[in-house]
Amino acid sequence: IDIEYSVVLCVFIFSTRMVITIITNILSADQKIGLEKIFPFLKNIFIIIILLLVSKYAAPSLLLLCCIMLIPELIIYITANHIIFKKFYKSIIPSLKYINLSLSRDLIGIGGKFFIIQAALIVLFSTDNIIITKLFNPSFVTPYNISLQFIGFASAVFIIVLNPSMMAFAEADILHDLKWIVQTIKRLIVLWLILCCVLTFMVIISPFIYDIWIGPDIIIPRSLTALMAVSAALSSWNSLFGSYNIGVGKLNVIMVVNIFIIIINIPLSIFLADTMKMGPQGVILATIICMSMGAVLIPIQTYLLINGKASS
């Protein structure tokens, strides 16, 4: 019974969340990134407080856990919508009378492209653990995830710095400020090169860090960490140029690249990891190969868009 109710609750809240989190997109478009990031922070604070209280006074329950993890987010975003729309965006408060079905085709077209992009990211980054578990042993997942978390520290900082650029690119494109766009991309490339240096240093010192962090019981090959660093560098490179393309609404090349990723990633991971006997490293190498196509095509598309030689 708990499982059935939990699934219903998750589906309901997920569906509701798709509507009520629209405020985050508006804040991001208005370059109020700081305000947008408050909501996840508040959600996590509420969840921690409720977990501490409930753990003392309630029996363990899957349904209760789902309520604790999901309902605070719902409450926070509903409250945020009410306050922020009333205070900052009175002129665009959502209403049924503003629905214009003639625009649905364009919206669905853009939404479909974003769906493909998001689906590819899920295939690329969320299936590795499953593949490793199926092909080898769940114990192989531990070194994979530890190296992923370690390398992820550096790339996460880069993504935080990069996040505001998408909407800034959109605004600069509307104003035809090509000089600012080119200068910003050059600055981001410099930051990316710094990231690569940091990742290289992290690979060098990784055995020492792992020894302090998790002790000598779990062996993580340096080759695994090195491949993870290459994957992080490629992902950050693609995000750099992807932020411009998405910001100006030119999604076709990114969509084609991501369709390729959806088709090839899982078979390639299995081939390299199992058939070629590369182990978990083969799974990461497959991810690197998939991202390499975007690492070439998306910068080329960016160059063509900036110079007025491409339209989509």
Short mmCIF file of C-alpha atoms in Angstrom, two decimals:
data_model
loop_
_atom_site.label_atom_id
_atom_site.label_comp_id
_atom_site.label_asym_id
_atom_site.label_seq_id
_atom_site.Cartn_x
_atom_site.Cartn_y
_atom_site.Cartn_z
CA ILE A 1 0.00 0.00 0.00
CA ASP A 2 2.83 2.36 0.90
CA ILE A 3 4.45 1.83 -2.49
CA GLU A 4 1.21 2.46 -4.41
CA TYR A 5 0.42 5.68 -2.51
CA SER A 6 4.07 6.79 -2.83
CA VAL A 7 4.01 6.34 -6.61
CA VAL A 8 0.75 8.31 -6.88
CA LEU A 9 2.19 11.07 -4.70
CA CYS A 10 5.40 11.23 -6.76
CA VAL A 11 3.50 11.43 -10.06
CA PHE A 12 1.18 14.14 -8.69
CA ILE A 13 3.98 16.28 -7.28
CA PHE A 14 6.19 15.81 -10.34
CA SER A 15 3.33 16.92 -12.60
CA THR A 16 2.54 19.89 -10.36
CA ARG A 17 6.21 20.81 -10.14
CA MET A 18 6.39 21.23 -13.93
CA VAL A 19 3.90 24.09 -13.61
CA ILE A 20 4.88 25.80 -10.37
CA THR A 21 8.64 25.90 -11.09
CA ILE A 22 8.02 28.20 -14.07
CA ILE A 23 8.97 31.02 -11.72
CA THR A 24 12.59 29.79 -11.75
CA ASN A 25 12.72 30.14 -15.55
CA ILE A 26 11.34 33.67 -15.31
CA LEU A 27 13.89 34.64 -12.66
CA SER A 28 16.68 33.10 -14.72
CA ALA A 29 15.53 34.99 -17.83
CA ASP A 30 15.47 38.19 -15.77
CA GLN A 31 19.01 37.35 -14.55
CA LYS A 32 17.93 37.12 -10.91
CA ILE A 33 20.02 33.97 -10.46
CA GLY A 34 20.65 34.56 -6.75
CA LEU A 35 16.94 34.67 -5.98
CA GLU A 36 16.33 31.56 -8.08
CA LYS A 37 18.92 29.56 -6.12
CA ILE A 38 17.32 30.37 -2.75
CA PHE A 39 14.47 27.90 -3.32
CA PRO A 40 16.52 24.66 -3.40
CA PHE A 41 18.44 25.89 -0.34
CA LEU A 42 15.22 26.55 1.60
CA LYS A 43 13.81 23.19 0.50
CA ASN A 44 16.85 21.33 1.82
CA ILE A 45 16.76 23.22 5.12
CA PHE A 46 13.09 22.33 5.63
CA ILE A 47 13.70 18.69 4.73
CA ILE A 48 16.57 18.39 7.24
CA ILE A 49 14.50 19.97 10.03
CA ILE A 50 11.48 17.75 9.32
CA LEU A 51 13.64 14.62 9.11
CA LEU A 52 15.21 15.39 12.46
CA LEU A 53 11.79 15.86 14.07
CA VAL A 54 10.08 12.91 12.41
CA SER A 55 12.93 10.49 13.12
CA LYS A 56 12.24 10.87 16.83
CA TYR A 57 8.46 10.62 16.84
CA ALA A 58 7.35 8.53 13.82
CA ALA A 59 7.86 4.97 12.60
CA PRO A 60 9.79 4.42 9.34
CA SER A 61 7.54 4.61 6.27
CA LEU A 62 8.18 4.96 2.54
CA LEU A 63 5.10 7.15 2.12
CA LEU A 64 6.18 9.38 5.00
CA LEU A 65 9.65 9.72 3.47
CA CYS A 66 8.14 10.70 0.11
CA CYS A 67 5.99 13.31 1.84
CA ILE A 68 9.01 14.73 3.66
CA MET A 69 11.18 14.85 0.53
CA LEU A 70 8.55 16.20 -1.89
CA ILE A 71 5.89 18.28 -0.13
CA PRO A 72 8.25 21.02 1.24
CA GLU A 73 9.34 21.78 -2.32
CA LEU A 74 5.71 22.06 -3.38
CA ILE A 75 4.91 24.47 -0.54
CA ILE A 76 8.01 26.60 -1.17
CA TYR A 77 7.37 27.02 -4.90
CA ILE A 78 3.65 27.74 -4.48
CA THR A 79 4.52 30.41 -1.89
CA ALA A 80 7.30 31.77 -4.09
CA ASN A 81 4.95 32.04 -7.09
CA HIS A 82 2.41 33.97 -5.02
CA ILE A 83 4.94 36.41 -3.54
CA ILE A 84 7.22 36.97 -6.54
CA PHE A 85 4.50 37.38 -9.14
CA LYS A 86 2.67 39.87 -6.89
CA LYS A 87 5.83 41.82 -6.07
CA PHE A 88 7.94 41.74 -9.27
CA TYR A 89 5.85 40.47 -12.18
CA LYS A 90 2.29 41.72 -11.84
CA SER A 91 2.06 42.33 -15.59
CA ILE A 92 2.71 38.68 -16.45
CA ILE A 93 0.78 36.84 -13.72
CA PRO A 94 -0.44 33.58 -15.35
CA SER A 95 -4.13 33.48 -16.20
CA LEU A 96 -6.37 31.23 -18.32
CA LYS A 97 -7.55 34.23 -20.32
CA TYR A 98 -4.04 34.71 -21.73
CA ILE A 99 -3.91 31.25 -23.31
CA ASN A 100 -3.30 31.55 -27.07
CA LEU A 101 -3.56 28.17 -28.79
CA SER A 102 -2.19 29.60 -32.04
CA LEU A 103 1.24 29.68 -30.38
CA SER A 104 1.07 26.04 -29.28
CA ARG A 105 2.85 24.67 -32.36
CA ASP A 106 5.93 26.84 -31.84
CA LEU A 107 5.98 26.12 -28.11
CA ILE A 108 5.64 22.38 -28.61
CA GLY A 109 8.41 22.48 -31.23
CA ILE A 110 10.82 24.21 -28.86
CA GLY A 111 9.65 22.05 -25.96
CA GLY A 112 10.22 18.90 -28.03
CA LYS A 113 13.80 19.93 -28.76
CA PHE A 114 14.48 20.60 -25.08
CA PHE A 115 12.90 17.23 -24.24
CA ILE A 116 15.31 15.43 -26.59
CA ILE A 117 18.26 17.33 -25.12
CA GLN A 118 17.22 16.46 -21.55
CA ALA A 119 16.53 12.82 -22.50
CA ALA A 120 20.03 12.54 -23.95
CA LEU A 121 21.57 13.92 -20.76
CA ILE A 122 19.65 11.32 -18.75
CA VAL A 123 20.89 8.54 -21.06
CA LEU A 124 24.44 9.89 -20.92
CA PHE A 125 24.82 10.48 -17.19
CA SER A 126 22.20 8.34 -15.45
CA THR A 127 22.65 4.93 -17.08
CA ASP A 128 26.32 4.34 -16.29
CA ASN A 129 25.69 2.89 -12.82
CA ILE A 130 23.06 0.52 -14.24
CA ILE A 131 25.36 -0.64 -17.04
CA ILE A 132 28.27 -1.23 -14.64
CA THR A 133 26.03 -3.13 -12.20
CA LYS A 134 24.58 -5.33 -14.97
CA LEU A 135 27.89 -6.08 -16.68
CA PHE A 136 30.10 -6.54 -13.64
CA ASN A 137 29.24 -6.26 -9.98
CA PRO A 138 27.59 -3.57 -7.81
CA SER A 139 30.93 -3.19 -6.01
CA PHE A 140 32.39 -1.68 -9.21
CA VAL A 141 29.93 1.19 -8.89
CA THR A 142 31.64 2.47 -5.73
CA PRO A 143 35.00 3.47 -7.32
CA TYR A 144 33.09 4.94 -10.27
CA ASN A 145 30.92 7.15 -8.06
CA ILE A 146 33.75 8.21 -5.76
CA SER A 147 35.90 9.37 -8.70
CA LEU A 148 32.82 11.06 -10.19
CA GLN A 149 32.14 12.97 -6.97
CA PHE A 150 35.80 13.95 -6.60
CA ILE A 151 36.16 15.31 -10.14
CA GLY A 152 32.66 16.79 -9.94
CA PHE A 153 33.77 19.38 -7.38
CA ALA A 154 35.79 21.31 -9.98
CA SER A 155 33.29 21.05 -12.84
CA ALA A 156 30.44 22.09 -10.53
CA VAL A 157 32.21 25.38 -9.80
CA PHE A 158 32.60 26.02 -13.53
CA ILE A 159 28.89 25.34 -14.15
CA ILE A 160 27.92 27.73 -11.33
CA VAL A 161 29.99 30.46 -12.99
CA LEU A 162 28.52 29.57 -16.39
CA ASN A 163 24.84 29.45 -15.35
CA PRO A 164 24.02 33.19 -15.67
CA SER A 165 25.60 33.42 -19.12
CA MET A 166 22.72 31.77 -21.01
CA MET A 167 20.24 34.55 -20.36
CA ALA A 168 22.95 37.17 -20.72
CA PHE A 169 23.70 35.79 -24.20
CA ALA A 170 19.99 35.96 -25.02
CA GLU A 171 19.82 39.63 -24.02
CA ALA A 172 23.04 40.49 -25.88
CA ASP A 173 21.73 38.75 -29.00
CA ILE A 174 18.53 40.81 -28.91
CA LEU A 175 20.64 43.98 -28.57
CA HIS A 176 23.00 42.75 -31.37
CA ASP A 177 25.96 43.23 -29.03
CA LEU A 178 28.29 40.83 -30.83
CA LYS A 179 31.39 42.39 -29.28
CA TRP A 180 30.19 41.52 -25.76
CA ILE A 181 29.24 37.99 -26.85
CA VAL A 182 32.68 37.31 -28.36
CA GLN A 183 34.51 38.79 -25.35
CA THR A 184 32.40 36.74 -22.93
CA ILE A 185 32.99 33.50 -24.83
CA LYS A 186 36.74 34.21 -24.82
CA ARG A 187 36.66 34.81 -21.03
CA LEU A 188 34.74 31.57 -20.54
CA ILE A 189 37.31 29.69 -22.65
CA VAL A 190 40.06 31.05 -20.38
CA LEU A 191 38.09 29.81 -17.35
CA TRP A 192 37.70 26.45 -19.06
CA LEU A 193 41.48 26.22 -19.58
CA ILE A 194 41.94 26.97 -15.88
CA LEU A 195 39.44 24.19 -15.15
CA CYS A 196 41.52 21.79 -17.26
CA CYS A 197 44.63 22.68 -15.23
CA VAL A 198 42.72 22.11 -11.99
CA LEU A 199 41.42 18.75 -13.25
CA THR A 200 44.95 17.68 -14.24
CA PHE A 201 46.23 18.57 -10.77
CA MET A 202 43.32 16.67 -9.18
CA VAL A 203 44.19 13.54 -11.19
CA ILE A 204 47.82 13.79 -10.05
CA ILE A 205 46.95 14.07 -6.36
CA SER A 206 43.92 11.74 -6.48
CA PRO A 207 45.59 8.70 -4.82
CA PHE A 208 46.59 10.85 -1.85
CA ILE A 209 43.10 12.40 -1.57
CA TYR A 210 41.36 9.03 -1.87
CA ASP A 211 43.58 7.60 0.86
CA ILE A 212 42.53 10.38 3.24
CA TRP A 213 38.90 10.42 2.13
CA ILE A 214 37.97 6.72 2.02
CA GLY A 215 41.05 4.88 3.28
CA PRO A 216 43.00 2.08 1.60
CA ASP A 217 40.15 -0.45 1.40
CA ILE A 218 38.73 0.82 -1.92
CA ILE A 219 41.17 0.93 -4.82
CA ILE A 220 40.43 3.55 -7.48
CA PRO A 221 42.72 3.35 -10.53
CA ARG A 222 44.21 6.64 -11.64
CA SER A 223 43.09 5.79 -15.19
CA LEU A 224 39.49 5.90 -13.95
CA THR A 225 39.99 9.33 -12.43
CA ALA A 226 41.81 10.56 -15.57
CA LEU A 227 38.96 9.47 -17.83
CA MET A 228 36.48 11.07 -15.47
CA ALA A 229 38.47 14.33 -15.68
CA VAL A 230 38.42 14.21 -19.51
CA SER A 231 34.66 13.60 -19.38
CA ALA A 232 34.19 16.58 -17.04
CA ALA A 233 36.31 18.83 -19.27
CA LEU A 234 34.34 17.84 -22.38
CA SER A 235 31.01 18.29 -20.61
CA SER A 236 32.06 21.77 -19.44
CA TRP A 237 33.29 22.66 -22.95
CA ASN A 238 29.96 21.64 -24.46
CA SER A 239 28.07 23.55 -21.77
CA LEU A 240 30.13 26.66 -22.51
CA PHE A 241 29.12 26.82 -26.18
CA GLY A 242 25.73 25.23 -25.55
CA SER A 243 24.79 28.09 -23.23
CA TYR A 244 25.16 30.53 -26.15
CA ASN A 245 23.25 28.35 -28.62
CA ILE A 246 20.40 27.73 -26.18
CA GLY A 247 20.40 31.36 -25.08
CA VAL A 248 19.78 32.55 -28.63
CA GLY A 249 17.28 29.75 -29.33
CA LYS A 250 19.37 27.86 -31.89
CA LEU A 251 18.84 24.24 -30.85
CA ASN A 252 18.96 22.17 -34.04
CA VAL A 253 22.65 21.19 -33.92
CA ILE A 254 22.48 20.42 -30.19
CA MET A 255 19.35 18.34 -30.80
CA VAL A 256 21.01 16.32 -33.59
CA VAL A 257 24.05 15.69 -31.41
CA ASN A 258 21.83 14.53 -28.56
CA ILE A 259 19.82 12.20 -30.82
CA PHE A 260 23.16 10.62 -31.77
CA ILE A 261 23.99 10.26 -28.06
CA ILE A 262 20.64 8.59 -27.27
CA ILE A 263 21.21 6.03 -30.07
CA ILE A 264 24.86 5.18 -29.50
CA ASN A 265 25.73 5.64 -25.81
CA ILE A 266 24.39 2.43 -24.26
CA PRO A 267 25.51 0.03 -27.07
CA LEU A 268 28.95 1.70 -27.16
CA SER A 269 29.28 1.49 -23.36
CA ILE A 270 28.50 -2.24 -23.43
CA PHE A 271 30.87 -2.83 -26.36
CA LEU A 272 33.84 -1.05 -24.76
CA ALA A 273 33.25 -2.23 -21.20
CA ASP A 274 32.33 -5.87 -21.92
CA THR A 275 33.40 -6.90 -25.43
CA MET A 276 36.67 -4.93 -25.33
CA LYS A 277 37.23 -5.92 -21.67
CA MET A 278 37.86 -2.32 -20.54
CA GLY A 279 35.65 -2.54 -17.46
CA PRO A 280 34.10 0.63 -15.94
CA GLN A 281 36.70 2.69 -17.80
CA GLY A 282 35.02 1.61 -21.03
CA VAL A 283 31.71 3.08 -19.85
CA ILE A 284 33.35 6.46 -19.24
CA LEU A 285 35.21 6.26 -22.56
CA ALA A 286 31.89 5.73 -24.31
CA THR A 287 30.59 8.89 -22.65
CA ILE A 288 33.69 10.77 -23.82
CA ILE A 289 33.23 9.55 -27.41
CA CYS A 290 29.57 10.60 -27.37
CA MET A 291 30.41 14.08 -26.09
CA SER A 292 33.27 14.53 -28.58
CA MET A 293 30.85 15.00 -31.47
CA GLY A 294 29.24 17.94 -29.67
CA ALA A 295 32.64 19.28 -28.64
CA VAL A 296 33.43 19.81 -32.34
CA LEU A 297 30.06 20.68 -33.88
CA ILE A 298 28.65 23.05 -31.23
CA PRO A 299 31.65 25.45 -31.26
CA ILE A 300 31.54 25.44 -35.09
CA GLN A 301 27.83 26.26 -34.94
CA THR A 302 28.58 29.06 -32.46
CA TYR A 303 31.20 30.54 -34.80
CA LEU A 304 28.77 30.41 -37.74
CA LEU A 305 25.94 31.99 -35.72
CA ILE A 306 28.11 34.85 -34.49
CA ASN A 307 29.28 35.55 -38.03
CA GLY A 308 25.78 35.36 -39.49
CA LYS A 309 26.50 32.22 -41.53
CA ALA A 310 23.94 29.96 -39.84
CA SER A 311 20.27 30.33 -39.02
CA SER A 312 19.35 27.35 -36.83
#
